[in-house]
């Protein structure tokens, strides 16, 4: 039995939970159990690979780690359709690279064929590593694809909107300091047209209210 876990950040709690649920799975299923940690970030991968001393003599867990360099770059749509999980993993590992848009363009049509819940989750995983420039490049590329779908368009647009929200929040914090929870909630719930209107006001506004409040 192999337990596979994707680790995107350093979480000290895993030094305790990894030995726990690997041995728990071994006891429950009465079989040998392996653990594979997928960590696209090199710094996180190095942390994950450090031996875990359990306190039991001879029992030291050394998690095998699959880093970014070991994940293939999948830009071929046919290959992505054959192995959608590998395409998603490729996007997770290389989505922020120069090939990020091509990887996402291959992965999104592949995951749309899966059941809805898994397709939605995988769509989020594919789009999350992309920066704003890559999202725009992806959007432009997909207009020319014959397999363009409502699913893909929906999630590309959603990813772009989330990127615009993140950028606006950074601009607001840089200009006005820590934001009230109500202001953050308004930005996170705003549509694209509203976000664009607020973004135009950031540089000239003297207060947060001048950005977020519509003039009477």
Short mmCIF file of C-alpha atoms in Angstrom, two decimals:
data_model
loop_
_atom_site.label_atom_id
_atom_site.label_comp_id
_atom_site.label_asym_id
_atom_site.label_seq_id
_atom_site.Cartn_x
_atom_site.Cartn_y
_atom_site.Cartn_z
CA UNK A 1 0.00 0.00 0.00
CA UNK A 2 1.36 3.41 -0.94
CA UNK A 3 0.22 6.66 0.66
CA UNK A 4 0.84 9.68 -1.58
CA UNK A 5 0.68 13.18 -0.16
CA UNK A 6 1.19 16.52 -1.89
CA UNK A 7 3.05 18.98 0.35
CA UNK A 8 3.04 22.63 -0.75
CA UNK A 9 4.47 24.18 2.40
CA UNK A 10 6.37 23.37 5.57
CA UNK A 11 4.06 22.01 8.26
CA UNK A 12 5.79 20.79 11.46
CA UNK A 13 2.71 18.76 12.36
CA UNK A 14 3.55 16.32 9.56
CA UNK A 15 6.62 15.18 11.50
CA UNK A 16 4.12 13.52 13.83
CA UNK A 17 1.23 12.66 11.51
CA UNK A 18 3.29 10.87 8.84
CA UNK A 19 4.58 8.14 11.19
CA UNK A 20 1.12 7.95 12.76
CA UNK A 21 -0.96 7.29 9.67
CA UNK A 22 1.60 5.11 7.90
CA UNK A 23 1.75 2.78 10.89
CA UNK A 24 -2.00 3.13 11.39
CA UNK A 25 -2.58 2.03 7.79
CA UNK A 26 -0.17 -0.89 8.27
CA UNK A 27 -2.12 -2.07 11.31
CA UNK A 28 -5.52 -1.57 9.70
CA UNK A 29 -4.72 -3.29 6.41
CA UNK A 30 -2.10 -5.77 7.68
CA UNK A 31 0.31 -5.06 4.87
CA UNK A 32 3.48 -3.14 4.17
CA UNK A 33 2.88 0.60 3.76
CA UNK A 34 4.94 3.17 1.89
CA UNK A 35 4.79 6.97 1.96
CA UNK A 36 5.57 9.19 -1.02
CA UNK A 37 5.60 12.96 -0.56
CA UNK A 38 5.18 15.13 -3.65
CA UNK A 39 6.80 18.52 -3.00
CA UNK A 40 7.22 20.80 -6.05
CA UNK A 41 9.05 23.51 -4.10
CA UNK A 42 12.76 22.58 -3.60
CA UNK A 43 12.92 24.14 -0.14
CA UNK A 44 9.82 22.26 0.99
CA UNK A 45 11.12 19.05 -0.61
CA UNK A 46 14.35 19.27 1.38
CA UNK A 47 12.38 19.75 4.61
CA UNK A 48 10.12 16.80 3.83
CA UNK A 49 13.08 14.47 3.17
CA UNK A 50 14.65 15.01 6.59
CA UNK A 51 14.59 11.84 8.75
CA UNK A 52 11.88 11.73 11.41
CA UNK A 53 13.09 10.36 14.74
CA UNK A 54 10.18 8.60 16.44
CA UNK A 55 11.86 7.83 19.76
CA UNK A 56 11.65 4.08 19.10
CA UNK A 57 15.15 2.59 18.63
CA UNK A 58 15.71 1.78 14.97
CA UNK A 59 12.41 3.32 13.84
CA UNK A 60 13.35 6.38 11.82
CA UNK A 61 10.96 7.42 9.04
CA UNK A 62 12.74 8.78 5.97
CA UNK A 63 9.97 9.97 3.63
CA UNK A 64 10.77 9.47 -0.06
CA UNK A 65 10.17 12.81 -1.78
CA UNK A 66 9.24 13.42 -5.40
CA UNK A 67 10.57 16.87 -6.26
CA UNK A 68 9.91 19.22 -9.16
CA UNK A 69 12.82 17.95 -11.23
CA UNK A 70 11.39 14.41 -11.21
CA UNK A 71 7.98 15.44 -12.57
CA UNK A 72 7.74 15.46 -16.39
CA UNK A 73 6.54 18.51 -18.28
CA UNK A 74 3.26 17.47 -19.94
CA UNK A 75 2.21 19.82 -22.76
CA UNK A 76 0.74 17.24 -25.15
CA UNK A 77 -3.07 17.10 -25.02
CA UNK A 78 -3.21 13.41 -25.93
CA UNK A 79 -0.75 12.49 -23.18
CA UNK A 80 -2.71 14.60 -20.69
CA UNK A 81 -5.95 12.86 -21.71
CA UNK A 82 -4.35 9.43 -21.18
CA UNK A 83 -2.94 10.35 -17.77
CA UNK A 84 -4.86 13.32 -16.36
CA UNK A 85 -3.38 12.93 -12.88
CA UNK A 86 0.13 13.22 -14.32
CA UNK A 87 -0.97 16.33 -16.24
CA UNK A 88 -2.27 17.87 -13.01
CA UNK A 89 0.96 17.00 -11.21
CA UNK A 90 2.92 18.59 -14.07
CA UNK A 91 0.90 21.79 -13.67
CA UNK A 92 1.50 21.76 -9.94
CA UNK A 93 5.26 21.31 -10.39
CA UNK A 94 5.87 23.51 -13.44
CA UNK A 95 2.88 25.85 -13.63
CA UNK A 96 4.94 28.88 -12.65
CA UNK A 97 7.54 28.20 -15.35
CA UNK A 98 7.64 29.57 -18.90
CA UNK A 99 5.73 26.50 -20.07
CA UNK A 100 2.98 26.96 -17.51
CA UNK A 101 0.35 28.10 -20.01
CA UNK A 102 1.00 25.16 -22.36
CA UNK A 103 0.88 22.71 -19.47
CA UNK A 104 -2.42 24.13 -18.21
CA UNK A 105 -3.88 24.20 -21.72
CA UNK A 106 -3.20 20.47 -22.02
CA UNK A 107 -4.39 19.60 -18.52
CA UNK A 108 -7.70 21.48 -18.35
CA UNK A 109 -9.46 19.66 -21.23
CA UNK A 110 -8.21 16.36 -19.80
CA UNK A 111 -9.64 16.88 -16.32
CA UNK A 112 -13.01 18.05 -17.67
CA UNK A 113 -13.75 14.42 -18.61
CA UNK A 114 -13.57 13.31 -14.98
CA UNK A 115 -16.46 13.34 -12.51
CA UNK A 116 -17.52 16.84 -11.52
CA UNK A 117 -16.05 17.02 -8.00
CA UNK A 118 -12.66 15.70 -9.07
CA UNK A 119 -12.67 17.88 -12.18
CA UNK A 120 -13.35 20.99 -10.11
CA UNK A 121 -10.61 20.12 -7.63
CA UNK A 122 -8.09 19.32 -10.36
CA UNK A 123 -9.04 22.49 -12.21
CA UNK A 124 -8.19 24.52 -9.12
CA UNK A 125 -4.88 22.68 -8.71
CA UNK A 126 -3.94 23.37 -12.35
CA UNK A 127 -4.72 27.08 -12.17
CA UNK A 128 -3.41 27.84 -8.69
CA UNK A 129 0.35 27.95 -9.56
CA UNK A 130 -0.16 30.26 -12.56
CA UNK A 131 0.80 33.91 -12.26
CA UNK A 132 -1.29 36.62 -13.91
CA UNK A 133 0.83 36.78 -17.08
CA UNK A 134 0.57 33.01 -17.52
CA UNK A 135 -3.19 33.09 -16.97
CA UNK A 136 -3.56 35.66 -19.72
CA UNK A 137 -1.32 33.64 -22.02
CA UNK A 138 -3.42 30.56 -21.30
CA UNK A 139 -6.61 32.44 -22.03
CA UNK A 140 -5.23 33.59 -25.39
CA UNK A 141 -3.99 30.10 -26.28
CA UNK A 142 -7.28 28.39 -25.52
CA UNK A 143 -9.19 30.60 -27.95
CA UNK A 144 -7.48 28.76 -30.77
CA UNK A 145 -7.99 25.23 -29.47
CA UNK A 146 -10.70 23.11 -31.10
CA UNK A 147 -11.31 21.36 -27.79
CA UNK A 148 -12.08 24.59 -25.97
CA UNK A 149 -14.85 23.90 -23.45
CA UNK A 150 -17.22 25.73 -21.16
CA UNK A 151 -15.50 23.96 -18.27
CA UNK A 152 -12.07 25.26 -19.25
CA UNK A 153 -13.33 28.77 -19.97
CA UNK A 154 -15.09 28.85 -16.61
CA UNK A 155 -12.02 27.90 -14.64
CA UNK A 156 -9.60 30.09 -16.58
CA UNK A 157 -11.92 33.05 -15.97
CA UNK A 158 -12.24 32.08 -12.32
CA UNK A 159 -8.48 31.83 -11.96
CA UNK A 160 -7.99 35.22 -13.56
CA UNK A 161 -10.57 36.77 -11.24
CA UNK A 162 -8.86 35.26 -8.20
CA UNK A 163 -5.56 36.70 -9.42
CA UNK A 164 -7.11 40.15 -9.76
CA UNK A 165 -8.48 39.92 -6.21
CA UNK A 166 -5.06 38.97 -4.83
CA UNK A 167 -3.37 41.85 -6.68
CA UNK A 168 -5.94 44.37 -5.47
CA UNK A 169 -5.61 43.21 -1.87
CA UNK A 170 -1.83 43.60 -2.06
CA UNK A 171 -2.23 47.11 -3.49
CA UNK A 172 -4.70 48.09 -0.78
CA UNK A 173 -2.46 46.78 2.01
CA UNK A 174 0.55 48.55 0.55
CA UNK A 175 -1.39 51.82 0.41
CA UNK A 176 -3.53 51.70 3.55
CA UNK A 177 -1.94 49.07 5.81
CA UNK A 178 -3.78 46.17 7.41
CA UNK A 179 -7.33 45.88 6.06
CA UNK A 180 -10.53 45.39 8.06
CA UNK A 181 -12.10 41.95 7.66
CA UNK A 182 -15.17 43.54 6.09
CA UNK A 183 -13.03 45.17 3.37
CA UNK A 184 -11.27 41.88 2.59
CA UNK A 185 -14.62 40.12 2.37
CA UNK A 186 -15.92 42.74 -0.07
CA UNK A 187 -12.91 42.30 -2.34
CA UNK A 188 -13.09 38.51 -2.21
CA UNK A 189 -16.77 38.59 -3.15
CA UNK A 190 -16.55 41.21 -5.91
CA UNK A 191 -17.05 40.53 -9.60
CA UNK A 192 -14.44 41.36 -12.26
CA UNK A 193 -16.01 44.67 -13.31
CA UNK A 194 -16.07 45.90 -9.71
CA UNK A 195 -12.49 44.78 -9.11
CA UNK A 196 -11.34 46.70 -12.18
CA UNK A 197 -13.18 49.83 -11.02
CA UNK A 198 -11.61 49.65 -7.58
CA UNK A 199 -8.15 49.01 -9.05
CA UNK A 200 -8.43 52.26 -11.04
CA UNK A 201 -9.02 54.22 -7.82
CA UNK A 202 -6.15 52.82 -5.74
CA UNK A 203 -3.45 55.25 -6.85
CA UNK A 204 -5.49 58.42 -6.48
CA UNK A 205 -7.60 57.56 -3.41
CA UNK A 206 -6.54 59.04 -0.09
CA UNK A 207 -8.54 56.59 2.04
CA UNK A 208 -9.73 53.02 1.78
CA UNK A 209 -13.31 54.25 1.70
CA UNK A 210 -12.60 56.26 -1.45
CA UNK A 211 -11.63 53.02 -3.18
CA UNK A 212 -14.42 50.73 -2.04
CA UNK A 213 -17.36 53.08 -1.61
CA UNK A 214 -19.28 54.16 -4.68
CA UNK A 215 -19.79 57.94 -4.86
CA UNK A 216 -23.31 59.00 -4.06
#
